[in-house]
mmCIF file of N, CA and C in Angstrom:
data_model
loop_
_atom_site.group_PDB
_atom_site.id
_atom_site.type_symbol
_atom_site.label_atom_id
_atom_site.label_comp_id
_atom_site.label_asym_id
_atom_site.label_seq_id
_atom_site.Cartn_x
_atom_site.Cartn_y
_atom_site.Cartn_z
ATOM 1 N N MET A 24 0.050 1.205 13.563
ATOM 2 C CA MET A 24 -1.360 1.078 13.819
ATOM 3 C C MET A 24 -1.558 -0.201 14.637
ATOM 4 N N PRO A 25 -2.177 -0.134 15.796
ATOM 5 C CA PRO A 25 -2.378 -1.324 16.616
ATOM 6 C C PRO A 25 -3.473 -2.219 16.067
ATOM 7 N N ALA A 26 -3.566 -3.412 16.638
ATOM 8 C CA ALA A 26 -4.625 -4.339 16.237
ATOM 9 C C ALA A 26 -5.977 -3.703 16.511
ATOM 10 N N GLN A 27 -6.925 -3.922 15.626
ATOM 11 C CA GLN A 27 -8.242 -3.336 15.758
ATOM 12 C C GLN A 27 -9.263 -4.433 16.022
ATOM 13 N N PRO A 28 -10.112 -4.236 17.043
ATOM 14 C CA PRO A 28 -11.098 -5.274 17.343
ATOM 15 C C PRO A 28 -12.131 -5.394 16.223
ATOM 16 N N THR A 29 -12.652 -6.591 16.065
ATOM 17 C CA THR A 29 -13.687 -6.856 15.077
ATOM 18 C C THR A 29 -14.872 -7.462 15.800
ATOM 19 N N SER A 30 -15.866 -7.910 15.056
ATOM 20 C CA SER A 30 -17.052 -8.474 15.682
ATOM 21 C C SER A 30 -16.713 -9.742 16.466
ATOM 22 N N LEU A 31 -17.585 -10.093 17.380
ATOM 23 C CA LEU A 31 -17.395 -11.242 18.255
ATOM 24 C C LEU A 31 -17.094 -12.510 17.457
ATOM 25 N N GLY A 32 -16.072 -13.227 17.856
ATOM 26 C CA GLY A 32 -15.729 -14.484 17.209
ATOM 27 C C GLY A 32 -14.687 -14.349 16.118
ATOM 28 N N GLU A 33 -14.384 -13.131 15.666
ATOM 29 C CA GLU A 33 -13.380 -12.931 14.636
ATOM 30 C C GLU A 33 -12.058 -12.547 15.285
ATOM 31 N N SER A 34 -10.964 -12.829 14.601
ATOM 32 C CA SER A 34 -9.645 -12.411 15.074
ATOM 33 C C SER A 34 -9.493 -10.918 14.861
ATOM 34 N N PRO A 35 -8.716 -10.256 15.729
ATOM 35 C CA PRO A 35 -8.492 -8.827 15.515
ATOM 36 C C PRO A 35 -7.661 -8.596 14.250
ATOM 37 N N ALA A 36 -7.876 -7.464 13.595
ATOM 38 C CA ALA A 36 -7.099 -7.122 12.403
ATOM 39 C C ALA A 36 -5.659 -6.850 12.815
ATOM 40 N N ILE A 37 -4.719 -7.288 11.998
ATOM 41 C CA ILE A 37 -3.300 -7.111 12.292
ATOM 42 C C ILE A 37 -2.675 -6.294 11.175
ATOM 43 N N TYR A 38 -1.904 -5.287 11.552
ATOM 44 C CA TYR A 38 -1.157 -4.485 10.596
ATOM 45 C C TYR A 38 0.225 -4.274 11.179
ATOM 46 N N GLY A 39 1.253 -4.395 10.359
ATOM 47 C CA GLY A 39 2.591 -4.161 10.875
ATOM 48 C C GLY A 39 3.613 -3.959 9.778
ATOM 49 N N GLN A 40 4.815 -3.604 10.220
ATOM 50 C CA GLN A 40 5.941 -3.425 9.315
ATOM 51 C C GLN A 40 7.178 -4.054 9.940
ATOM 52 N N ILE A 41 7.978 -4.706 9.087
ATOM 53 C CA ILE A 41 9.254 -5.281 9.511
ATOM 54 C C ILE A 41 10.349 -4.594 8.708
ATOM 55 N N GLU A 42 11.303 -3.968 9.401
ATOM 56 C CA GLU A 42 12.469 -3.420 8.721
ATOM 57 C C GLU A 42 13.451 -4.570 8.556
ATOM 58 N N LEU A 43 13.734 -4.952 7.329
ATOM 59 C CA LEU A 43 14.588 -6.103 7.038
ATOM 60 C C LEU A 43 16.046 -5.651 6.999
ATOM 61 N N LEU A 44 16.888 -6.302 7.811
ATOM 62 C CA LEU A 44 18.266 -5.863 7.985
ATOM 63 C C LEU A 44 19.303 -6.824 7.426
ATOM 64 N N SER A 45 18.959 -8.102 7.328
ATOM 65 C CA SER A 45 19.909 -9.090 6.811
ATOM 66 C C SER A 45 19.139 -10.247 6.188
ATOM 67 N N TYR A 46 19.876 -11.106 5.478
ATOM 68 C CA TYR A 46 19.232 -12.268 4.874
ATOM 69 C C TYR A 46 20.263 -13.351 4.633
ATOM 70 N N GLN A 47 19.774 -14.562 4.485
ATOM 71 C CA GLN A 47 20.590 -15.674 4.028
ATOM 72 C C GLN A 47 19.793 -16.370 2.940
ATOM 73 N N SER A 48 20.508 -16.952 1.978
ATOM 74 C CA SER A 48 19.807 -17.574 0.866
ATOM 75 C C SER A 48 20.319 -18.981 0.622
ATOM 76 N N THR A 49 19.432 -19.797 0.056
ATOM 77 C CA THR A 49 19.736 -21.181 -0.283
ATOM 78 C C THR A 49 19.106 -21.471 -1.634
ATOM 79 N N PHE A 50 19.822 -22.203 -2.486
ATOM 80 C CA PHE A 50 19.297 -22.582 -3.804
ATOM 81 C C PHE A 50 18.897 -24.050 -3.826
ATOM 82 N N ASN A 51 17.982 -24.398 -4.725
ATOM 83 C CA ASN A 51 17.570 -25.774 -5.013
ATOM 84 C C ASN A 51 17.267 -26.605 -3.771
ATOM 85 N N ILE A 52 16.265 -26.202 -3.075
ATOM 86 C CA ILE A 52 15.846 -26.890 -1.862
ATOM 87 C C ILE A 52 14.814 -27.951 -2.224
ATOM 88 N N MET A 53 14.879 -29.091 -1.596
ATOM 89 C CA MET A 53 13.903 -30.171 -1.780
ATOM 90 C C MET A 53 13.706 -30.510 -3.266
ATOM 91 N N ALA A 54 14.786 -30.807 -3.948
ATOM 92 C CA ALA A 54 14.696 -31.129 -5.377
ATOM 93 C C ALA A 54 13.909 -32.427 -5.587
ATOM 94 N N ARG A 55 13.160 -32.479 -6.676
ATOM 95 C CA ARG A 55 12.387 -33.665 -7.056
ATOM 96 C C ARG A 55 12.751 -34.051 -8.475
ATOM 97 N N ARG A 56 12.181 -35.160 -8.927
ATOM 98 C CA ARG A 56 12.355 -35.565 -10.322
ATOM 99 C C ARG A 56 11.000 -35.506 -11.023
ATOM 100 N N ASP A 57 11.023 -35.036 -12.266
ATOM 101 C CA ASP A 57 9.789 -34.994 -13.048
ATOM 102 C C ASP A 57 9.547 -36.384 -13.652
ATOM 103 N N PRO A 58 8.439 -36.594 -14.376
ATOM 104 C CA PRO A 58 8.149 -37.917 -14.940
ATOM 105 C C PRO A 58 9.241 -38.462 -15.860
ATOM 106 N N LEU A 59 10.068 -37.583 -16.427
ATOM 107 C CA LEU A 59 11.146 -38.035 -17.306
ATOM 108 C C LEU A 59 12.452 -38.285 -16.544
ATOM 109 N N GLY A 60 12.440 -38.081 -15.229
ATOM 110 C CA GLY A 60 13.629 -38.321 -14.417
ATOM 111 C C GLY A 60 14.543 -37.123 -14.244
ATOM 112 N N HIS A 61 14.185 -35.955 -14.811
ATOM 113 C CA HIS A 61 14.994 -34.751 -14.650
ATOM 114 C C HIS A 61 14.715 -34.118 -13.290
ATOM 115 N N HIS A 62 15.737 -33.538 -12.687
ATOM 116 C CA HIS A 62 15.556 -32.857 -11.406
ATOM 117 C C HIS A 62 14.734 -31.585 -11.602
ATOM 118 N N THR A 63 13.733 -31.409 -10.771
ATOM 119 C CA THR A 63 12.952 -30.174 -10.764
ATOM 120 C C THR A 63 12.846 -29.710 -9.314
ATOM 121 N N PRO A 64 13.431 -28.581 -9.001
ATOM 122 C CA PRO A 64 13.358 -28.129 -7.609
ATOM 123 C C PRO A 64 11.956 -27.672 -7.244
ATOM 124 N N GLU A 65 11.478 -28.162 -6.119
ATOM 125 C CA GLU A 65 10.187 -27.697 -5.629
ATOM 126 C C GLU A 65 10.325 -26.236 -5.224
ATOM 127 N N ILE A 66 11.404 -25.931 -4.518
ATOM 128 C CA ILE A 66 11.705 -24.547 -4.162
ATOM 129 C C ILE A 66 12.976 -24.180 -4.908
ATOM 130 N N PHE A 67 12.873 -23.234 -5.824
ATOM 131 C CA PHE A 67 14.008 -22.807 -6.621
ATOM 132 C C PHE A 67 15.035 -22.088 -5.751
ATOM 133 N N HIS A 68 14.560 -21.257 -4.844
ATOM 134 C CA HIS A 68 15.436 -20.416 -4.047
ATOM 135 C C HIS A 68 14.693 -20.059 -2.773
ATOM 136 N N GLN A 69 15.407 -19.945 -1.672
ATOM 137 C CA GLN A 69 14.780 -19.556 -0.414
ATOM 138 C C GLN A 69 15.582 -18.427 0.203
ATOM 139 N N LEU A 70 14.890 -17.367 0.597
ATOM 140 C CA LEU A 70 15.496 -16.250 1.306
ATOM 141 C C LEU A 70 14.893 -16.204 2.704
ATOM 142 N N ILE A 71 15.745 -16.161 3.691
ATOM 143 C CA ILE A 71 15.294 -15.931 5.064
ATOM 144 C C ILE A 71 15.748 -14.516 5.402
ATOM 145 N N LEU A 72 14.810 -13.585 5.431
ATOM 146 C CA LEU A 72 15.103 -12.186 5.728
ATOM 147 C C LEU A 72 14.804 -11.939 7.201
ATOM 148 N N THR A 73 15.719 -11.273 7.886
ATOM 149 C CA THR A 73 15.568 -11.035 9.321
ATOM 150 C C THR A 73 15.660 -9.541 9.597
ATOM 151 N N GLY A 74 14.886 -9.084 10.545
ATOM 152 C CA GLY A 74 14.914 -7.664 10.875
ATOM 153 C C GLY A 74 14.270 -7.387 12.208
ATOM 154 N N ARG A 75 13.705 -6.211 12.311
ATOM 155 C CA ARG A 75 13.026 -5.831 13.551
ATOM 156 C C ARG A 75 11.626 -5.355 13.208
ATOM 157 N N ASN A 76 10.699 -5.707 14.054
ATOM 158 C CA ASN A 76 9.312 -5.341 13.822
ATOM 159 C C ASN A 76 9.100 -3.921 14.329
ATOM 160 N N LEU A 77 8.623 -3.059 13.473
ATOM 161 C CA LEU A 77 8.393 -1.662 13.815
ATOM 162 C C LEU A 77 7.039 -1.457 14.480
ATOM 163 N N SER A 78 6.260 -2.531 14.603
ATOM 164 C CA SER A 78 4.895 -2.433 15.118
ATOM 165 C C SER A 78 4.707 -3.180 16.429
ATOM 166 N N ASN A 79 5.808 -3.560 17.078
ATOM 167 C CA ASN A 79 5.755 -4.269 18.363
ATOM 168 C C ASN A 79 4.930 -5.552 18.302
ATOM 169 N N GLN A 80 5.115 -6.323 17.214
ATOM 170 C CA GLN A 80 4.459 -7.616 17.096
ATOM 171 C C GLN A 80 5.523 -8.692 16.983
ATOM 172 N N ASN A 81 5.110 -9.943 16.879
ATOM 173 C CA ASN A 81 6.044 -11.068 16.907
ATOM 174 C C ASN A 81 6.891 -11.240 15.652
ATOM 175 N N PHE A 82 6.382 -10.893 14.484
ATOM 176 C CA PHE A 82 7.103 -11.188 13.255
ATOM 177 C C PHE A 82 8.416 -10.410 13.168
ATOM 178 N N ILE A 83 9.535 -11.143 13.035
ATOM 179 C CA ILE A 83 10.840 -10.517 12.811
ATOM 180 C C ILE A 83 11.565 -11.164 11.636
ATOM 181 N N LYS A 84 10.992 -12.249 11.097
ATOM 182 C CA LYS A 84 11.595 -12.952 9.965
ATOM 183 C C LYS A 84 10.586 -13.133 8.852
ATOM 184 N N VAL A 85 11.133 -13.213 7.624
ATOM 185 C CA VAL A 85 10.313 -13.529 6.453
ATOM 186 C C VAL A 85 10.975 -14.714 5.766
ATOM 187 N N ASP A 86 10.251 -15.815 5.659
ATOM 188 C CA ASP A 86 10.728 -17.007 4.963
ATOM 189 C C ASP A 86 10.116 -16.961 3.568
ATOM 190 N N MET A 87 10.900 -16.492 2.608
ATOM 191 C CA MET A 87 10.417 -16.326 1.243
ATOM 192 C C MET A 87 10.860 -17.524 0.419
ATOM 193 N N ARG A 88 9.896 -18.268 -0.084
ATOM 194 C CA ARG A 88 10.169 -19.458 -0.885
ATOM 195 C C ARG A 88 9.839 -19.152 -2.332
ATOM 196 N N ILE A 89 10.862 -19.069 -3.149
ATOM 197 C CA ILE A 89 10.676 -18.726 -4.554
ATOM 198 C C ILE A 89 10.523 -20.033 -5.324
ATOM 199 N N ARG A 90 9.361 -20.210 -5.955
ATOM 200 C CA ARG A 90 9.004 -21.478 -6.591
ATOM 201 C C ARG A 90 8.490 -21.271 -8.008
ATOM 202 N N GLU A 91 8.443 -22.374 -8.735
ATOM 203 C CA GLU A 91 7.696 -22.385 -9.988
ATOM 204 C C GLU A 91 6.232 -22.160 -9.609
ATOM 205 N N THR A 92 5.505 -21.466 -10.440
ATOM 206 C CA THR A 92 4.113 -21.146 -10.130
ATOM 207 C C THR A 92 3.298 -22.400 -9.820
ATOM 208 N N LYS A 93 3.537 -23.481 -10.549
ATOM 209 C CA LYS A 93 2.758 -24.701 -10.331
ATOM 210 C C LYS A 93 3.053 -25.357 -8.978
ATOM 211 N N HIS A 94 4.151 -24.971 -8.312
ATOM 212 C CA HIS A 94 4.488 -25.527 -7.003
ATOM 213 C C HIS A 94 4.143 -24.593 -5.847
ATOM 214 N N MET A 95 3.543 -23.454 -6.141
ATOM 215 C CA MET A 95 3.206 -22.508 -5.069
ATOM 216 C C MET A 95 2.131 -23.118 -4.189
ATOM 217 N N VAL A 96 2.317 -22.923 -2.888
ATOM 218 C CA VAL A 96 1.462 -23.595 -1.926
ATOM 219 C C VAL A 96 0.556 -22.641 -1.162
ATOM 220 N N THR A 97 1.045 -21.486 -0.773
ATOM 221 C CA THR A 97 0.293 -20.670 0.165
ATOM 222 C C THR A 97 0.388 -19.184 -0.125
ATOM 223 N N ASN A 98 -0.601 -18.462 0.333
ATOM 224 C CA ASN A 98 -0.512 -17.012 0.420
ATOM 225 C C ASN A 98 0.339 -16.722 1.649
ATOM 226 N N PRO A 99 0.817 -15.483 1.825
ATOM 227 C CA PRO A 99 1.602 -15.217 3.038
ATOM 228 C C PRO A 99 0.845 -15.657 4.292
ATOM 229 N N ALA A 100 1.547 -16.383 5.157
ATOM 230 C CA ALA A 100 0.953 -16.895 6.388
ATOM 231 C C ALA A 100 1.922 -16.655 7.532
ATOM 232 N N GLY A 101 1.412 -16.538 8.723
ATOM 233 C CA GLY A 101 2.250 -16.295 9.883
ATOM 234 C C GLY A 101 2.407 -17.523 10.747
ATOM 235 N N SER A 102 3.617 -17.689 11.291
ATOM 236 C CA SER A 102 3.898 -18.791 12.197
ATOM 237 C C SER A 102 4.917 -18.305 13.217
ATOM 238 N N ALA A 103 4.509 -18.178 14.465
ATOM 239 C CA ALA A 103 5.375 -17.705 15.552
ATOM 240 C C ALA A 103 5.986 -16.357 15.183
ATOM 241 N N ASP A 104 7.309 -16.300 14.978
ATOM 242 C CA ASP A 104 7.967 -15.028 14.668
ATOM 243 C C ASP A 104 8.252 -14.855 13.183
ATOM 244 N N THR A 105 7.696 -15.738 12.345
ATOM 245 C CA THR A 105 8.037 -15.761 10.924
ATOM 246 C C THR A 105 6.806 -15.578 10.041
ATOM 247 N N LEU A 106 6.940 -14.720 9.040
ATOM 248 C CA LEU A 106 5.935 -14.592 8.000
ATOM 249 C C LEU A 106 6.420 -15.448 6.838
ATOM 250 N N ILE A 107 5.648 -16.436 6.420
ATOM 251 C CA ILE A 107 6.033 -17.387 5.375
ATOM 252 C C ILE A 107 5.302 -17.007 4.098
ATOM 253 N N MET A 108 6.054 -16.914 3.000
ATOM 254 C CA MET A 108 5.397 -16.554 1.747
ATOM 255 C C MET A 108 6.023 -17.265 0.566
ATOM 256 N N ASP A 109 5.177 -17.721 -0.342
ATOM 257 C CA ASP A 109 5.612 -18.280 -1.621
ATOM 258 C C ASP A 109 5.600 -17.154 -2.644
ATOM 259 N N VAL A 110 6.653 -17.109 -3.452
ATOM 260 C CA VAL A 110 6.780 -16.076 -4.474
ATOM 261 C C VAL A 110 7.098 -16.771 -5.791
ATOM 262 N N PRO A 111 6.463 -16.347 -6.896
ATOM 263 C CA PRO A 111 6.772 -17.002 -8.178
ATOM 264 C C PRO A 111 8.220 -16.761 -8.599
ATOM 265 N N LYS A 112 8.787 -17.744 -9.268
ATOM 266 C CA LYS A 112 10.177 -17.685 -9.735
ATOM 267 C C LYS A 112 10.426 -16.435 -10.577
ATOM 268 N N THR A 113 9.420 -15.967 -11.270
ATOM 269 C CA THR A 113 9.572 -14.780 -12.114
ATOM 270 C C THR A 113 9.891 -13.528 -11.306
ATOM 271 N N ASP A 114 9.621 -13.522 -9.998
ATOM 272 C CA ASP A 114 9.900 -12.362 -9.144
ATOM 273 C C ASP A 114 11.301 -12.381 -8.551
ATOM 274 N N PHE A 115 12.104 -13.410 -8.851
ATOM 275 C CA PHE A 115 13.444 -13.532 -8.285
ATOM 276 C C PHE A 115 14.322 -12.331 -8.642
ATOM 277 N N THR A 116 14.287 -11.896 -9.885
ATOM 278 C CA THR A 116 15.090 -10.756 -10.329
ATOM 279 C C THR A 116 14.676 -9.487 -9.596
ATOM 280 N N PHE A 117 13.384 -9.327 -9.379
ATOM 281 C CA PHE A 117 12.900 -8.155 -8.649
ATOM 282 C C PHE A 117 13.417 -8.172 -7.208
ATOM 283 N N MET A 118 13.422 -9.334 -6.560
ATOM 284 C CA MET A 118 13.932 -9.425 -5.190
ATOM 285 C C MET A 118 15.425 -9.109 -5.147
ATOM 286 N N GLU A 119 16.179 -9.588 -6.130
ATOM 287 C CA GLU A 119 17.605 -9.238 -6.205
ATOM 288 C C GLU A 119 17.780 -7.727 -6.319
ATOM 289 N N PHE A 120 16.955 -7.083 -7.124
ATOM 290 C CA PHE A 120 17.003 -5.631 -7.261
ATOM 291 C C PHE A 120 16.745 -4.950 -5.921
ATOM 292 N N LEU A 121 15.705 -5.389 -5.209
ATOM 293 C CA LEU A 121 15.394 -4.793 -3.903
ATOM 294 C C LEU A 121 16.554 -4.961 -2.918
ATOM 295 N N LEU A 122 17.146 -6.151 -2.885
ATOM 296 C CA LEU A 122 18.262 -6.399 -1.973
ATOM 297 C C LEU A 122 19.484 -5.563 -2.348
ATOM 298 N N ASN A 123 19.758 -5.414 -3.635
ATOM 299 C CA ASN A 123 20.899 -4.606 -4.083
ATOM 300 C C ASN A 123 20.729 -3.131 -3.745
ATOM 301 N N LYS A 124 19.506 -2.647 -3.764
ATOM 302 C CA LYS A 124 19.235 -1.245 -3.456
ATOM 303 C C LYS A 124 19.175 -0.964 -1.951
ATOM 304 N N THR A 125 19.076 -2.005 -1.139
ATOM 305 C CA THR A 125 18.887 -1.805 0.300
ATOM 306 C C THR A 125 19.968 -2.516 1.113
ATOM 307 N N ILE A 126 19.728 -3.745 1.508
ATOM 308 C CA ILE A 126 20.618 -4.481 2.403
ATOM 309 C C ILE A 126 22.024 -4.627 1.834
ATOM 310 N N ASP A 127 22.175 -4.919 0.555
ATOM 311 C CA ASP A 127 23.491 -5.112 -0.075
ATOM 312 C C ASP A 127 24.101 -3.832 -0.627
ATOM 313 N N SER A 128 23.439 -2.710 -0.444
ATOM 314 C CA SER A 128 23.907 -1.451 -1.005
ATOM 315 C C SER A 128 25.229 -1.022 -0.379
ATOM 316 N N LYS A 129 26.091 -0.448 -1.191
ATOM 317 C CA LYS A 129 27.377 0.071 -0.713
ATOM 318 C C LYS A 129 27.282 1.559 -0.387
ATOM 319 N N ASP A 130 26.114 2.155 -0.520
ATOM 320 C CA ASP A 130 25.923 3.569 -0.211
ATOM 321 C C ASP A 130 26.160 3.831 1.271
ATOM 322 N N GLN A 131 26.598 5.051 1.585
ATOM 323 C CA GLN A 131 26.827 5.396 2.991
ATOM 324 C C GLN A 131 25.530 5.394 3.784
ATOM 325 N N GLN A 132 24.442 5.813 3.157
ATOM 326 C CA GLN A 132 23.133 5.784 3.800
ATOM 327 C C GLN A 132 22.190 4.968 2.913
ATOM 328 N N PRO A 133 22.271 3.637 3.017
ATOM 329 C CA PRO A 133 21.438 2.800 2.139
ATOM 330 C C PRO A 133 19.950 2.971 2.458
ATOM 331 N N LEU A 134 19.149 2.731 1.458
ATOM 332 C CA LEU A 134 17.703 2.754 1.646
ATOM 333 C C LEU A 134 17.299 1.574 2.528
ATOM 334 N N LYS A 135 16.134 1.680 3.157
ATOM 335 C CA LYS A 135 15.632 0.612 4.028
ATOM 336 C C LYS A 135 14.630 -0.241 3.271
ATOM 337 N N LEU A 136 14.708 -1.564 3.496
ATOM 338 C CA LEU A 136 13.739 -2.497 2.925
ATOM 339 C C LEU A 136 12.724 -2.826 4.013
ATOM 340 N N ILE A 137 11.479 -2.525 3.745
ATOM 341 C CA ILE A 137 10.390 -2.712 4.710
ATOM 342 C C ILE A 137 9.384 -3.690 4.125
ATOM 343 N N LEU A 138 8.940 -4.648 4.931
ATOM 344 C CA LEU A 138 7.818 -5.503 4.548
ATOM 345 C C LEU A 138 6.621 -5.031 5.362
ATOM 346 N N GLU A 139 5.594 -4.603 4.656
ATOM 347 C CA GLU A 139 4.365 -4.163 5.304
ATOM 348 C C GLU A 139 3.349 -5.288 5.174
ATOM 349 N N TYR A 140 2.690 -5.657 6.251
ATOM 350 C CA TYR A 140 1.730 -6.762 6.208
ATOM 351 C C TYR A 140 0.451 -6.380 6.933
ATOM 352 N N SER A 141 -0.621 -7.031 6.524
ATOM 353 C CA SER A 141 -1.907 -6.854 7.187
ATOM 354 C C SER A 141 -2.683 -8.159 7.083
ATOM 355 N N SER A 142 -3.540 -8.379 8.043
ATOM 356 C CA SER A 142 -4.317 -9.613 8.029
ATOM 357 C C SER A 142 -5.349 -9.576 6.916
ATOM 358 N N SER A 143 -5.725 -10.762 6.461
ATOM 359 C CA SER A 143 -6.745 -10.885 5.418
ATOM 360 C C SER A 143 -8.000 -11.469 6.061
ATOM 361 N N PRO A 144 -9.087 -11.594 5.306
ATOM 362 C CA PRO A 144 -10.298 -12.199 5.877
ATOM 363 C C PRO A 144 -10.056 -13.615 6.414
ATOM 364 N N ASN A 145 -9.117 -14.361 5.817
ATOM 365 C CA ASN A 145 -8.741 -15.672 6.347
ATOM 366 C C ASN A 145 -7.714 -15.423 7.438
ATOM 367 N N LYS A 146 -8.028 -15.754 8.685
ATOM 368 C CA LYS A 146 -7.174 -15.368 9.812
ATOM 369 C C LYS A 146 -5.774 -15.975 9.761
ATOM 370 N N TYR A 147 -5.528 -16.945 8.883
ATOM 371 C CA TYR A 147 -4.208 -17.561 8.791
ATOM 372 C C TYR A 147 -3.356 -16.971 7.671
ATOM 373 N N GLU A 148 -3.921 -16.051 6.887
ATOM 374 C CA GLU A 148 -3.200 -15.492 5.745
ATOM 375 C C GLU A 148 -3.050 -13.980 5.916
ATOM 376 N N PHE A 149 -2.038 -13.437 5.221
ATOM 377 C CA PHE A 149 -1.745 -12.022 5.282
ATOM 378 C C PHE A 149 -1.576 -11.442 3.894
ATOM 379 N N ASN A 150 -1.763 -10.148 3.784
ATOM 380 C CA ASN A 150 -1.395 -9.395 2.599
ATOM 381 C C ASN A 150 -0.019 -8.818 2.897
ATOM 382 N N ALA A 151 0.897 -8.864 1.948
ATOM 383 C CA ALA A 151 2.257 -8.383 2.191
ATOM 384 C C ALA A 151 2.741 -7.552 1.012
ATOM 385 N N THR A 152 3.459 -6.474 1.327
ATOM 386 C CA THR A 152 3.998 -5.571 0.323
ATOM 387 C C THR A 152 5.406 -5.153 0.742
ATOM 388 N N PHE A 153 6.344 -5.136 -0.215
ATOM 389 C CA PHE A 153 7.697 -4.644 0.062
ATOM 390 C C PHE A 153 7.759 -3.162 -0.286
ATOM 391 N N LEU A 154 8.423 -2.397 0.575
ATOM 392 C CA LEU A 154 8.603 -0.962 0.367
ATOM 393 C C LEU A 154 10.087 -0.632 0.496
ATOM 394 N N ILE A 155 10.524 0.377 -0.227
ATOM 395 C CA ILE A 155 11.866 0.924 -0.057
ATOM 396 C C ILE A 155 11.706 2.335 0.458
ATOM 397 N N LYS A 156 12.357 2.631 1.582
ATOM 398 C CA LYS A 156 12.270 3.987 2.173
ATOM 399 C C LYS A 156 13.658 4.558 2.305
#
């Protein structure tokens, strides 16, 4: 579905899908210390998922930052070719499941992992949903 015009002065609505083909992951990024001196990672885990945009738009990467809920900073936002999103640490197991069923699958015809996104009323934020096809 192409971008749809809106009233004068508003950004056009954006809808798209990214087929995610590969990823790299990093643990314990930007670690901090709590008031008692214990290390507390600001970002527990980071996944950089890369693929191809099925909607002929710029986004080809997803920078997923898995954090403690109290450290979450943003709703999904777009920057150049990357969709940036904070995800609660509790969703880490679900993301592992999605990756095991798709990108990491040993099946001859693995399922596809798709990120579907659409613009929100705030022109800098997006709604994002993962699909398995």
